mmCIF file of C-alpha atoms in Angstrom:
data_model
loop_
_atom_site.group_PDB
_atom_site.id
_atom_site.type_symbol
_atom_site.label_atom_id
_atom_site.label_comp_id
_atom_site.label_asym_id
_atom_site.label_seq_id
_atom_site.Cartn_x
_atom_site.Cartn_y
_atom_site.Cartn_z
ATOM 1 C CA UNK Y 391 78.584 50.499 -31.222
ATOM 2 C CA UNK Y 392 78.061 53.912 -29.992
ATOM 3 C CA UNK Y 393 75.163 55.775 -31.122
ATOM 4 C CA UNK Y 394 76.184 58.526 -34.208
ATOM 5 C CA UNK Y 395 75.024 62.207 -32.844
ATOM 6 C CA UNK Y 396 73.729 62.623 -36.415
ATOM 7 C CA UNK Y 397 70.221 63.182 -36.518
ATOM 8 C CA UNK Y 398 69.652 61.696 -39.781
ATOM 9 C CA UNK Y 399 71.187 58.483 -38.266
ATOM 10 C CA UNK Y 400 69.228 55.073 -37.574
ATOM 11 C CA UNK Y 401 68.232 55.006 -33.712
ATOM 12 C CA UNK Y 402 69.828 52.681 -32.248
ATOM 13 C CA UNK Y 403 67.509 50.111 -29.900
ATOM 14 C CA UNK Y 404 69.045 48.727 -26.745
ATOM 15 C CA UNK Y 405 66.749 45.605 -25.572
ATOM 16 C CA UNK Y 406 66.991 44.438 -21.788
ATOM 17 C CA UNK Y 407 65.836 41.188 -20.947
ATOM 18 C CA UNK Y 408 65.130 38.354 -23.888
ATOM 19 C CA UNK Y 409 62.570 36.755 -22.718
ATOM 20 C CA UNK Y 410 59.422 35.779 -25.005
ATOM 21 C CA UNK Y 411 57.953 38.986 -25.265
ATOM 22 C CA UNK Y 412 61.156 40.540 -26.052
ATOM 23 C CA UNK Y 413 62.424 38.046 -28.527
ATOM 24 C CA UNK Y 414 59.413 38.704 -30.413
ATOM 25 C CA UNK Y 415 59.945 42.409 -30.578
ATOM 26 C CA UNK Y 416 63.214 41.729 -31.625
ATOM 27 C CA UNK Y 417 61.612 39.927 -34.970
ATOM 28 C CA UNK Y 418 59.539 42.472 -35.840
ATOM 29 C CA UNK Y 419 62.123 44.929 -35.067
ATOM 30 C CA UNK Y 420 64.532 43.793 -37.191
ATOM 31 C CA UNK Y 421 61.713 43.197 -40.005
ATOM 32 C CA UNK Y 422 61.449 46.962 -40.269
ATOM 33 C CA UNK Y 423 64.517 49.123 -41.798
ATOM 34 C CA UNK Y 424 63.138 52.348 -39.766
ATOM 35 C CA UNK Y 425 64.242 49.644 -36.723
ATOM 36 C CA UNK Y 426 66.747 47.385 -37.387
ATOM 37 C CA UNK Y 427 69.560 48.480 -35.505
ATOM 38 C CA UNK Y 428 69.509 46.910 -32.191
ATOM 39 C CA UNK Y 429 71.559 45.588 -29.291
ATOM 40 C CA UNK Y 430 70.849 43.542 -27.108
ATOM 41 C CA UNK Y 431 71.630 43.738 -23.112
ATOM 42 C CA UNK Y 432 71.361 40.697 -21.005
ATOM 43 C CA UNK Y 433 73.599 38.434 -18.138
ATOM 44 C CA UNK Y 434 73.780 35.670 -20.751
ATOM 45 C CA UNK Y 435 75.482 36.732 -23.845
ATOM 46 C CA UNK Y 436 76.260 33.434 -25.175
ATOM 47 C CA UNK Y 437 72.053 32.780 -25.555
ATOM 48 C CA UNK Y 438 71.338 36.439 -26.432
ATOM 49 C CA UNK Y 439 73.880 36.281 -29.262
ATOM 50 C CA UNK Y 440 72.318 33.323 -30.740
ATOM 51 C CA UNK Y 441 68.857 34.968 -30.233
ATOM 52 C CA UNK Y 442 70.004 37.836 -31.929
ATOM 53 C CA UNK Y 443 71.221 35.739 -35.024
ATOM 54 C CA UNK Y 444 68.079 33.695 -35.179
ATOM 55 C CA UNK Y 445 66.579 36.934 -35.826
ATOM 56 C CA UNK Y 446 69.015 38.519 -37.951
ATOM 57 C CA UNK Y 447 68.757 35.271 -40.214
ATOM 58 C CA UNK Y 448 65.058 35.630 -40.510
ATOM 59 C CA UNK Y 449 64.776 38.840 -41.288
ATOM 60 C CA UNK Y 450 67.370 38.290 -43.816
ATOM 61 C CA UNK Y 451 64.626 35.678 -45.585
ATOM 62 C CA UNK Y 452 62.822 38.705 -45.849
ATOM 63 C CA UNK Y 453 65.119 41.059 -47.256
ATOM 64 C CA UNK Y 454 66.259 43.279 -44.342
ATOM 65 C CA UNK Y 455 69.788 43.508 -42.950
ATOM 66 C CA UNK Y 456 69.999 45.210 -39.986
ATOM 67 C CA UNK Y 457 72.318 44.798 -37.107
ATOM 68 C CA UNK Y 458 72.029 42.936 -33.716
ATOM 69 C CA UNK Y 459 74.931 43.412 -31.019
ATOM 70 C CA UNK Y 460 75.278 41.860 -27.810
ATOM 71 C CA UNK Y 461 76.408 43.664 -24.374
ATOM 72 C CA UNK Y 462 76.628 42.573 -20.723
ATOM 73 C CA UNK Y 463 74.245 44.103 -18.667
ATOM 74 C CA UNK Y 464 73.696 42.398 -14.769
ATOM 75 C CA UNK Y 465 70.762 45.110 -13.273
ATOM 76 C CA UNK Y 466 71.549 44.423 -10.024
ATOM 77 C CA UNK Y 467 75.067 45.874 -10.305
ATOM 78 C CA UNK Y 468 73.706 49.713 -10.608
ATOM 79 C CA UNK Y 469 77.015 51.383 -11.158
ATOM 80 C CA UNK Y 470 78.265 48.367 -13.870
ATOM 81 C CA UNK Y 471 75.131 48.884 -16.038
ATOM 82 C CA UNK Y 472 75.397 52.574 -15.912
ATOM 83 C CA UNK Y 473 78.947 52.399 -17.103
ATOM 84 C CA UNK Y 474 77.720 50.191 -20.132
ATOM 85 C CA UNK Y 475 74.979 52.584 -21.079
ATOM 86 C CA UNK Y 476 77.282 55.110 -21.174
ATOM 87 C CA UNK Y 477 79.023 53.731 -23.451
ATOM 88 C CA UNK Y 478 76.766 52.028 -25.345
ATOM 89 C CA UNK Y 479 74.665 55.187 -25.878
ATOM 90 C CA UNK Y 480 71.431 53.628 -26.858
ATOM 91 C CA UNK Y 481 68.830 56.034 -28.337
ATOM 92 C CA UNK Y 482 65.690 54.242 -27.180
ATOM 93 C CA UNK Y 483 65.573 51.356 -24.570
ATOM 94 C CA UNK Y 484 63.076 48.807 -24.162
ATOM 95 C CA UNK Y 485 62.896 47.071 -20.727
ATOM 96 C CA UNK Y 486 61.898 43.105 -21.349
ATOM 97 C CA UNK Y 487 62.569 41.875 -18.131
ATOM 98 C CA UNK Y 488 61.243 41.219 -14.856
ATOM 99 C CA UNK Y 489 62.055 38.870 -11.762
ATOM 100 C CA UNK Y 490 58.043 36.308 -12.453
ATOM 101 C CA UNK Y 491 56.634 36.890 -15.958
ATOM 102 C CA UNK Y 492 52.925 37.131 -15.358
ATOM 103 C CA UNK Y 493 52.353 34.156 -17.495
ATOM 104 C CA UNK Y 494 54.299 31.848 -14.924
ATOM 105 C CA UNK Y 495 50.978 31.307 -13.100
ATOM 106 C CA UNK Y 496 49.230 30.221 -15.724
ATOM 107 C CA UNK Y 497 50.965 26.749 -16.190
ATOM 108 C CA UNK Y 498 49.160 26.216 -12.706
ATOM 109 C CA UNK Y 499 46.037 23.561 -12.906
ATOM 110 C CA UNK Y 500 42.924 25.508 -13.952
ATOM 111 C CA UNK Y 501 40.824 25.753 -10.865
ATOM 112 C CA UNK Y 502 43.899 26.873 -8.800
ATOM 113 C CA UNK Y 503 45.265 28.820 -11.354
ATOM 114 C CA UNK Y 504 41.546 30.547 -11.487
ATOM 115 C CA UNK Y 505 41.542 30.791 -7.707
ATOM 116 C CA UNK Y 506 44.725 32.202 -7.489
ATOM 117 C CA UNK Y 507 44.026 35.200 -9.845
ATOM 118 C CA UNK Y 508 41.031 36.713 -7.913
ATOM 119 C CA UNK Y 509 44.299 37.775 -6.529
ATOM 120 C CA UNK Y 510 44.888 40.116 -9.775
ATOM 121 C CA UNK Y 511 48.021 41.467 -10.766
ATOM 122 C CA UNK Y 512 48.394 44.301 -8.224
ATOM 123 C CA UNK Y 513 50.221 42.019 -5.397
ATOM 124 C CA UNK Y 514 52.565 40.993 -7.931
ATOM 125 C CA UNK Y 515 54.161 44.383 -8.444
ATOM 126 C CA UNK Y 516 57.500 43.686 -6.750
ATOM 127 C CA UNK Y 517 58.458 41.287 -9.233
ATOM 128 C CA UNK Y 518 58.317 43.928 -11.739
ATOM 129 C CA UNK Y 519 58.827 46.841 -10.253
ATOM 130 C CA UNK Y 520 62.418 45.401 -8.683
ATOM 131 C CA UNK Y 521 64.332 45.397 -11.872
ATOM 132 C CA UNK Y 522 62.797 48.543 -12.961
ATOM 133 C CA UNK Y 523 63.672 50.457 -10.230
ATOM 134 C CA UNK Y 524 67.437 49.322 -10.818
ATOM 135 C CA UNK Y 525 67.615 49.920 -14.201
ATOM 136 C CA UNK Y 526 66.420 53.817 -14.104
ATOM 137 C CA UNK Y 527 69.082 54.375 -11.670
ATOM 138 C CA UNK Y 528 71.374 53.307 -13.681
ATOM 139 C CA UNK Y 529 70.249 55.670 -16.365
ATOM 140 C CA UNK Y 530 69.856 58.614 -14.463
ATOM 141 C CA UNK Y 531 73.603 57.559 -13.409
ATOM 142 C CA UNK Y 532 74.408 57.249 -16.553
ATOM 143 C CA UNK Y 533 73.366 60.876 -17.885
ATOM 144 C CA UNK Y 534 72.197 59.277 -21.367
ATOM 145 C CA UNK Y 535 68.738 60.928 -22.688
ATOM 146 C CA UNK Y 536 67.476 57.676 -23.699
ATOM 147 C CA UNK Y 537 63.632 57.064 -23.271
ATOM 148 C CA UNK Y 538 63.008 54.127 -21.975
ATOM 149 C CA UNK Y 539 59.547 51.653 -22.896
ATOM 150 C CA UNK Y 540 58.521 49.167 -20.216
ATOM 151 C CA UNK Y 541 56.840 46.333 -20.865
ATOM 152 C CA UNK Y 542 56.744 45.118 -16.813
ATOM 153 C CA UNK Y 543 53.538 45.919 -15.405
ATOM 154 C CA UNK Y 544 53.946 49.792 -16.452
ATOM 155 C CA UNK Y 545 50.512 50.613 -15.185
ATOM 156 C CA UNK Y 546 51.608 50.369 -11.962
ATOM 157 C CA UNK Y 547 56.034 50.936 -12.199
ATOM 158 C CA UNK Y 548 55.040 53.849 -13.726
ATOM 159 C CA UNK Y 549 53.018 56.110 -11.177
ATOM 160 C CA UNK Y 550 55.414 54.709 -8.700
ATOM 161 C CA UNK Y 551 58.991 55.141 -10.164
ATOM 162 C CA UNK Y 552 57.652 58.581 -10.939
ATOM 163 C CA UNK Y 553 56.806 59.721 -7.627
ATOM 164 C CA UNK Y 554 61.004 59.557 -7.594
ATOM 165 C CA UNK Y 555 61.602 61.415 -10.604
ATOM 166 C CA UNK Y 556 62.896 57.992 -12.039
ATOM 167 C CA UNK Y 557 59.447 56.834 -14.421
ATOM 168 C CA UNK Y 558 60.174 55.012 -17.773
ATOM 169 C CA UNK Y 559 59.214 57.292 -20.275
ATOM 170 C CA UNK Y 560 56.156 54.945 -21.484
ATOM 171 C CA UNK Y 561 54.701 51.651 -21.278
ATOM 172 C CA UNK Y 562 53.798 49.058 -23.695
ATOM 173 C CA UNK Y 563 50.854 46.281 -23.706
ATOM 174 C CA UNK Y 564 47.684 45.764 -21.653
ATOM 175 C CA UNK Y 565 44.841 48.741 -22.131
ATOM 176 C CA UNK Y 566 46.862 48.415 -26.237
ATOM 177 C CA UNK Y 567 46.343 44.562 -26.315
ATOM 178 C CA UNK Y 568 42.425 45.088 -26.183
ATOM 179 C CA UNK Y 569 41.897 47.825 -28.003
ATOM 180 C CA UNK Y 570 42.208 46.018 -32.015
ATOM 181 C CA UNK Y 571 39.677 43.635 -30.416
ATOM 182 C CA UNK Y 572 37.205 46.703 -29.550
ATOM 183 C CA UNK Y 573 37.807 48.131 -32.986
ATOM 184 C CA UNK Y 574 37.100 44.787 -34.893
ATOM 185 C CA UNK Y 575 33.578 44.616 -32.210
ATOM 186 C CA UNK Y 576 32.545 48.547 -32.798
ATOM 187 C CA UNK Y 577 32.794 48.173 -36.437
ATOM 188 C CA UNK Y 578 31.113 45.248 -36.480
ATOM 189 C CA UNK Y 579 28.060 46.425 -35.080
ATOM 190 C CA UNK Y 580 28.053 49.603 -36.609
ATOM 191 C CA UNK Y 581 28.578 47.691 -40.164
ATOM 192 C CA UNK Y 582 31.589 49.089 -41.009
ATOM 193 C CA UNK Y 583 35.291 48.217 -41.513
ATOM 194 C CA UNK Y 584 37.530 48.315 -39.020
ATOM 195 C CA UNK Y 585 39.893 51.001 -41.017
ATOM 196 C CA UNK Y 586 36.938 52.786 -40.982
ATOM 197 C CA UNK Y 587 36.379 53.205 -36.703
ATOM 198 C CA UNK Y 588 38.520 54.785 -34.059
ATOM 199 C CA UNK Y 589 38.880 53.363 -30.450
ATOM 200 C CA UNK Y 590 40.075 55.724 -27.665
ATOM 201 C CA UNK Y 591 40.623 53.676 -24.769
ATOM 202 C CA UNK Y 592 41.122 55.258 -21.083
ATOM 203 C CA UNK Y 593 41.689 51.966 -19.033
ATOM 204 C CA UNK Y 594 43.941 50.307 -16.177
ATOM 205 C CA UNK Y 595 45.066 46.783 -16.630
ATOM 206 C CA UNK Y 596 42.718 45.257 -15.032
ATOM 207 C CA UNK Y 597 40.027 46.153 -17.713
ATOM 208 C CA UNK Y 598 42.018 45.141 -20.737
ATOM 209 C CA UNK Y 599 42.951 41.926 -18.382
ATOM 210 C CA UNK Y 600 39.069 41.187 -17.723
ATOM 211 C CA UNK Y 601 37.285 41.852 -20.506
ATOM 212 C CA UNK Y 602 38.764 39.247 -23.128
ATOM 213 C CA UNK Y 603 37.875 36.495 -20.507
ATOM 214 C CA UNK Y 604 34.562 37.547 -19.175
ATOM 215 C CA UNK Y 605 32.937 39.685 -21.528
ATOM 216 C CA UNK Y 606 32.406 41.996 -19.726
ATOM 217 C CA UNK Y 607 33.955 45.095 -17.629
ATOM 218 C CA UNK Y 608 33.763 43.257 -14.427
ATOM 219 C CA UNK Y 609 34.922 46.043 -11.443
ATOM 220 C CA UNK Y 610 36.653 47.869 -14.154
ATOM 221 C CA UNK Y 611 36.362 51.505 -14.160
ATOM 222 C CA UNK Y 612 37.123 52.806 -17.942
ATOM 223 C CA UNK Y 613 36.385 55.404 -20.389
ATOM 224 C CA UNK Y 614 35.987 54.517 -24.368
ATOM 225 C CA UNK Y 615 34.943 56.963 -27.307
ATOM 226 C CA UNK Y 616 34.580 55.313 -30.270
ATOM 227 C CA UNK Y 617 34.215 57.376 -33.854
ATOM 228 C CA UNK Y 618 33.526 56.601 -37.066
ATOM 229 C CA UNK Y 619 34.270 58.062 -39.907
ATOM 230 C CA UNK Y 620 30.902 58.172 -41.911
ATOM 231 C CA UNK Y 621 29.446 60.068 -38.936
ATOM 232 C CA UNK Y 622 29.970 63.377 -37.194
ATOM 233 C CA UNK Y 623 30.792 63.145 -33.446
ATOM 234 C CA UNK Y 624 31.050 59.986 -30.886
ATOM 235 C CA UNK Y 625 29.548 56.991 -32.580
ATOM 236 C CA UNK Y 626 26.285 55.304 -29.925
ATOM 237 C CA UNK Y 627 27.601 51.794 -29.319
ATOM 238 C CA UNK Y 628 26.237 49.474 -26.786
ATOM 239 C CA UNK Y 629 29.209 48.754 -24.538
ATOM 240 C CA UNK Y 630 27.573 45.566 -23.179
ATOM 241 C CA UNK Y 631 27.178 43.755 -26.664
ATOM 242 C CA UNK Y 632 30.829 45.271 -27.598
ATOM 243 C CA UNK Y 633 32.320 43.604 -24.538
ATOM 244 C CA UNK Y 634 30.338 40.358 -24.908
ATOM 245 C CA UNK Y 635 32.169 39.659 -28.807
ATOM 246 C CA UNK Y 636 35.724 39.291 -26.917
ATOM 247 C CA UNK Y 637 34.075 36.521 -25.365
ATOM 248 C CA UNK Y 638 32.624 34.934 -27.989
ATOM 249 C CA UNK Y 639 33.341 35.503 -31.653
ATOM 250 C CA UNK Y 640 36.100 37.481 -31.473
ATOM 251 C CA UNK Y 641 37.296 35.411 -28.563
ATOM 252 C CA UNK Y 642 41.750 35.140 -29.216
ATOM 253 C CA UNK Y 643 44.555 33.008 -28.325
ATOM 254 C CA UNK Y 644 46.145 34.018 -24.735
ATOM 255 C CA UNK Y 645 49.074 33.450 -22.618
ATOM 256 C CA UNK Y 646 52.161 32.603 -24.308
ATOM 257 C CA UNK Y 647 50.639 33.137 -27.498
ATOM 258 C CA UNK Y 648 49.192 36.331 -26.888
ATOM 259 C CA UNK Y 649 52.405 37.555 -26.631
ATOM 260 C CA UNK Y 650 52.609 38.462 -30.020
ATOM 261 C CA UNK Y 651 49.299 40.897 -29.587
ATOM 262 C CA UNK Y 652 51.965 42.576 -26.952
ATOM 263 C CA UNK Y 653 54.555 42.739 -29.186
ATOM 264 C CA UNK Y 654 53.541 44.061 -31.200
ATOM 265 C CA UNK Y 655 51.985 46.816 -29.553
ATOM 266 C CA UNK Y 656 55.531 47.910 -28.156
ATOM 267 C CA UNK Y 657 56.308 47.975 -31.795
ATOM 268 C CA UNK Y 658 53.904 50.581 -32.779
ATOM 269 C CA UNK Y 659 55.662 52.389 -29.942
ATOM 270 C CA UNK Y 660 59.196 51.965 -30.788
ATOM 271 C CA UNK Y 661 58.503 52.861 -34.324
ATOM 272 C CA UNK Y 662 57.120 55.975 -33.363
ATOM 273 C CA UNK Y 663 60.304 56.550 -31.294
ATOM 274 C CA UNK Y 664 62.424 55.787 -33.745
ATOM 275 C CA UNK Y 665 60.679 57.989 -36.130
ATOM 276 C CA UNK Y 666 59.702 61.008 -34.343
ATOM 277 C CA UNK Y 667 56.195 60.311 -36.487
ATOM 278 C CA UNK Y 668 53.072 60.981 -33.730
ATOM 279 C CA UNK Y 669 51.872 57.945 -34.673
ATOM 280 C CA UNK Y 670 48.506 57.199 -32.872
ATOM 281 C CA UNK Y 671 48.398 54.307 -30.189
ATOM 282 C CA UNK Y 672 47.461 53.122 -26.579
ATOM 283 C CA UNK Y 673 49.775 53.039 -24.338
ATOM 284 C CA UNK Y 674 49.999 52.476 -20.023
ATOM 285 C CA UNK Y 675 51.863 54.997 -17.883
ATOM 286 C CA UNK Y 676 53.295 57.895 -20.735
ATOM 287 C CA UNK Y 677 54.748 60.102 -18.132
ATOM 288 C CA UNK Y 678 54.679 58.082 -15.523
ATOM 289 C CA UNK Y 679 50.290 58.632 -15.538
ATOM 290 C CA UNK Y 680 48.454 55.291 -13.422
ATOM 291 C CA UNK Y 681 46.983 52.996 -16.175
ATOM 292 C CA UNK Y 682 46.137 53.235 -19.471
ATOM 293 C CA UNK Y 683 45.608 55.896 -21.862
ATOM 294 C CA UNK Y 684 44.856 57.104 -25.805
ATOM 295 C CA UNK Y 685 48.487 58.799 -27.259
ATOM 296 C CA UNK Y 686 50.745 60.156 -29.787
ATOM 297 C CA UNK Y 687 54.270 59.107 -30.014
ATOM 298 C CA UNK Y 688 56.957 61.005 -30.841
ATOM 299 C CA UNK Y 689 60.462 60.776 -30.305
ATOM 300 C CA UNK Y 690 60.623 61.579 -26.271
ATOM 301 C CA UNK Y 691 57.367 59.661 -24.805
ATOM 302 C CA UNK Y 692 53.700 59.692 -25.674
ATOM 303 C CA UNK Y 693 51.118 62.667 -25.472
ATOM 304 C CA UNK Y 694 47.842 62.227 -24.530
ATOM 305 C CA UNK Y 695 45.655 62.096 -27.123
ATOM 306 C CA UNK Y 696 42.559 61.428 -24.866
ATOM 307 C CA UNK Y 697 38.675 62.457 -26.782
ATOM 308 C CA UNK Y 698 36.739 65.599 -26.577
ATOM 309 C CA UNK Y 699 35.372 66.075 -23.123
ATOM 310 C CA UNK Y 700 37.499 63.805 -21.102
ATOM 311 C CA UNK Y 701 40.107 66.002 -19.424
ATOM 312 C CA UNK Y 702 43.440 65.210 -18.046
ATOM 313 C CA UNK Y 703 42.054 64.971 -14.531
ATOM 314 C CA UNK Y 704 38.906 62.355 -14.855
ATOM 315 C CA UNK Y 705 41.383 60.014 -17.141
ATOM 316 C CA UNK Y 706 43.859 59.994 -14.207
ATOM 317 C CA UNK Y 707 40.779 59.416 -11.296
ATOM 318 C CA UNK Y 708 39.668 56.891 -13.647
ATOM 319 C CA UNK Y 709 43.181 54.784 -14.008
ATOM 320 C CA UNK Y 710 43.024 54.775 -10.042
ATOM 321 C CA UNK Y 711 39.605 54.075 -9.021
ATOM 322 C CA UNK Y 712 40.390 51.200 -12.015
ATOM 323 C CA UNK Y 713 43.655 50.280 -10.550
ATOM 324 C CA UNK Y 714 41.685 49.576 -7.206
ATOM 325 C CA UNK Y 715 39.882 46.793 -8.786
ATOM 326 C CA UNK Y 716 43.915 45.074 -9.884
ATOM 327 C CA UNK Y 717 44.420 45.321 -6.114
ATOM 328 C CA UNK Y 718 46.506 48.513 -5.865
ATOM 329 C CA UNK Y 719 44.543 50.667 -3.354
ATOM 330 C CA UNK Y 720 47.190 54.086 -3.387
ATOM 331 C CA UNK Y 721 50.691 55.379 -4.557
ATOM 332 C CA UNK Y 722 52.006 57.622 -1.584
ATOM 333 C CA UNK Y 723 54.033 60.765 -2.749
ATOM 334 C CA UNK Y 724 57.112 58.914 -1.753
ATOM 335 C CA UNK Y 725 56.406 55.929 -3.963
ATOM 336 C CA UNK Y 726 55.068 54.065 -0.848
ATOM 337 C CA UNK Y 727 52.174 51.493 -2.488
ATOM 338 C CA UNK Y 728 49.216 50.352 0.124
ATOM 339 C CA UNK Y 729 47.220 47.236 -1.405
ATOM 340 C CA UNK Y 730 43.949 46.057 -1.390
ATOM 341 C CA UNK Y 731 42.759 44.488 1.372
ATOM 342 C CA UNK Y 732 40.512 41.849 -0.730
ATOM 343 C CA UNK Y 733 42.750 41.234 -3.807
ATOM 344 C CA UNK Y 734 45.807 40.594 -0.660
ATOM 345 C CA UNK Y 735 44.055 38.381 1.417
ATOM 346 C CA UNK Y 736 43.723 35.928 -1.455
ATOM 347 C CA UNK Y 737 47.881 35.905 -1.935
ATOM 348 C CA UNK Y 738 47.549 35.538 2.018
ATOM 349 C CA UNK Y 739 45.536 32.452 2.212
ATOM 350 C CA UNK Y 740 46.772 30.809 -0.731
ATOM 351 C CA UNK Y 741 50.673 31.789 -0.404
ATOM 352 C CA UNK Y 742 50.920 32.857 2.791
ATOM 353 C CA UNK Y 743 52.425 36.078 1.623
ATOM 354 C CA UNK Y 744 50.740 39.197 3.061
ATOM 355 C CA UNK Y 745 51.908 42.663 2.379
ATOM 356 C CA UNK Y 746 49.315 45.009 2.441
ATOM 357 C CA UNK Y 747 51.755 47.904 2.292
ATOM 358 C CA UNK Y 748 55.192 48.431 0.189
ATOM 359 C CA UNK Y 749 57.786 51.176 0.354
ATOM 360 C CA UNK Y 750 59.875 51.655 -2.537
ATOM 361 C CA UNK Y 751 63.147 51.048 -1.299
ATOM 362 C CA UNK Y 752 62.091 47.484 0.168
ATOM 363 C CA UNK Y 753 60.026 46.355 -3.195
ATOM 364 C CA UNK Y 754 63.913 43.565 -3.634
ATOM 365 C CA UNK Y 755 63.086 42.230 -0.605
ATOM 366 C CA UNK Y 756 59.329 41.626 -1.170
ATOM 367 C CA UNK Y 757 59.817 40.077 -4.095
ATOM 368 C CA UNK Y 758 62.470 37.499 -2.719
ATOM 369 C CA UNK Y 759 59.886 36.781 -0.802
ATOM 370 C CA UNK Y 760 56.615 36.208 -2.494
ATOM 371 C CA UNK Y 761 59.136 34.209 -5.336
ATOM 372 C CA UNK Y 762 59.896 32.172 -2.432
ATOM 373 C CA UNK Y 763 56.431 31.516 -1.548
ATOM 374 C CA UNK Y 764 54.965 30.739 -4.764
ATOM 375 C CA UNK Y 765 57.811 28.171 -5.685
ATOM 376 C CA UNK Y 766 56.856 26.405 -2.825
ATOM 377 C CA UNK Y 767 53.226 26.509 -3.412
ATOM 378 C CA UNK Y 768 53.309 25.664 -6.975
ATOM 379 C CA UNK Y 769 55.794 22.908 -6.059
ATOM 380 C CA UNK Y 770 52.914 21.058 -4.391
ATOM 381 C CA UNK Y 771 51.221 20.236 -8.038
ATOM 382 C CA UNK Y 772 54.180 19.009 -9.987
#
């Protein structure tokens, strides 16, 4: 199973976690020969092996033959998983899993489900950050070069893993999952095709989070060039009546559904992993950068590939004074998080969970408790 040294030889894809998100990437994955050798890292190997052949099978109906193995892989033992990458000597890792899928309040009833996500998705951050945190231990303990792609709330892991020296290498989904929507909305009203307009998207969750439901940018601090290519320069398009179509005609399925939109964003980043290739795409935390952000992806992370006249700097100010808004007031230089008063007093009244500040090293021990709290709180509608 070990990965060849050869550089002409297929990367080899280690998922961890197969949940939804990640047994759709899997699909696609395997639908693609530049991808299609992958193995997949989880507690239960019994289910992941039959997840894997489901999608060996199917992309078998479509002509590709890949490979799919199966390892053991418990995150909270640090020094068992590090063994197993060792050995395993994945090329490129993608991080699936997380201790609360976002999604998990959405089977709430509607009005509390609505009330409960004034809260945003900052005050969540334990439940993703936990597992994160654990796993780039183990690859730093590990000594493998492997880049790893989150898909757990990387606008946020990111910036703080990195203030440790321990940031995924990139992120997958959220300011990606809204940008085909833009493009299909800017080329409508500048009469084009899509094929024929360019999106560059500087934005923090919260935006891409917003904007489908509301139609508009909400609190949302962002930055968006659009070009075309019949024109010379930055195309004029009226950011209010762009906003207002993901609302309303180009209005798309969401929750577990729109996991496929998410998929296959971290698709368009593995490939361009896997392929060395620069591909363009959008893409939260390359580098371990707060939010969202316009890059190229080659075979160690993604560049930015932000427009003319947006520098480094204002992209970064702009992911923050964004993230603000998703209830994530600062990242201390040790990795310490402060939240936001507002966004935290809703959790507070609702949950009774109140943590307005978060140090790294006790993120486990938040997140045991706020799981705690909203399984008894969502207990009291079933």
């Amino acid at each position: 199973m070990d990965s060849s040294t050869d550089g002409s030889a297929k990367p080899l894809i280690m998922i961890v976690g197969m949940g939804d998100l990640s047994a759709r990437v899997l699909s696609m994955l395997l639908g693609d020969p530049a991808t299609n050798r992958v193995v997949l890292a989880g507690r239960d190997t019994d289910l992941i092996r039959k997840r894997a052949n489901l999608a060996l099978f199917t992309a078998t109906n479509l002509g590709e033959h890949g490979t799919a193995d199966t390892v053991h892989i418990d995150l909270r033992d640090v020094d068992a998983t590090a063994e197993t990458l060792a050995r395993v000597r994945p090329d490129v890792i993608f991080m699936g899993a997380s201790l609360q899928s976002w999604r998990v309040i959405t089977a709430l009833p509607k009005d509390v489900f609505e009330e409960l996500d004034e809260a945003q998705f900052g005050p969540w951050l334990p439940m993703h950050l936990t597992l994160n945190h654990l796993l780039m231990r183990a690859v730093r303990e590990s000594g493998i070069q492997a880049p790893v792609v989150n898909a757990a709330f990387p606008d946020a892991v990111g910036p703080v893993l990195d203030k440790v020296g321990l940031a995924p290498a990139i992120g997958v989904g959220n300011v990606a999952n809204i940008v085909p929507a833009l493009t299909w909305g800017a080329a409508h009203l500048l009469d084009l095709h899509p094929s024929q307009v360019q999106v560059r998207l500087t934005a923090q969750h919260y935006f891409s989070h917003y904007v489908p439901r509301f139609g508009d940018a909400g609190r949302g601090a962002y930055h968006l060039a659009v070009t075309a290519a019949d024109r010379p320069g930055e195309a004029e398009v009226d950011h209010g009546a762009l906003f207002a179509q993901l609302d309303r005609r180009l209005k798309r399925l969401g929750g577990v559904d729109g996991q496929l939109l998410t998929a296959s964003s971290a698709v368009r980043v593995l490939r361009g992993l896997a392929t060395d290739s620069g591909v363009a795409a959008h893409a939260p935390a390359p580098g371990g950068l707060p939010g969202g952000y316009p890059v190229r992806v080659h075979r160690g992370g993604g560049t930015l590939d932000l427009p003319e006249g947006l520098s480094r700097d204002e992209a970064v100010r702009i992911n923050e004074d964004c993230q603000r808004a998703d209830g994530i007031d600062r990242i201390d230089s040790d990795g310490t998080v402060h939240f936001t008063d507002r966004e935290m007093s809703v959790m507070k009244r609702l949950l009774g969970y109140d943590c307005p500040s978060m140090k790294l090293g006790d993120a486990e021990g938040w997140a045991d408790e706020l799981g705690s709290k909203y399984r008894a709180f969502a207990a009291t509608f079933h």
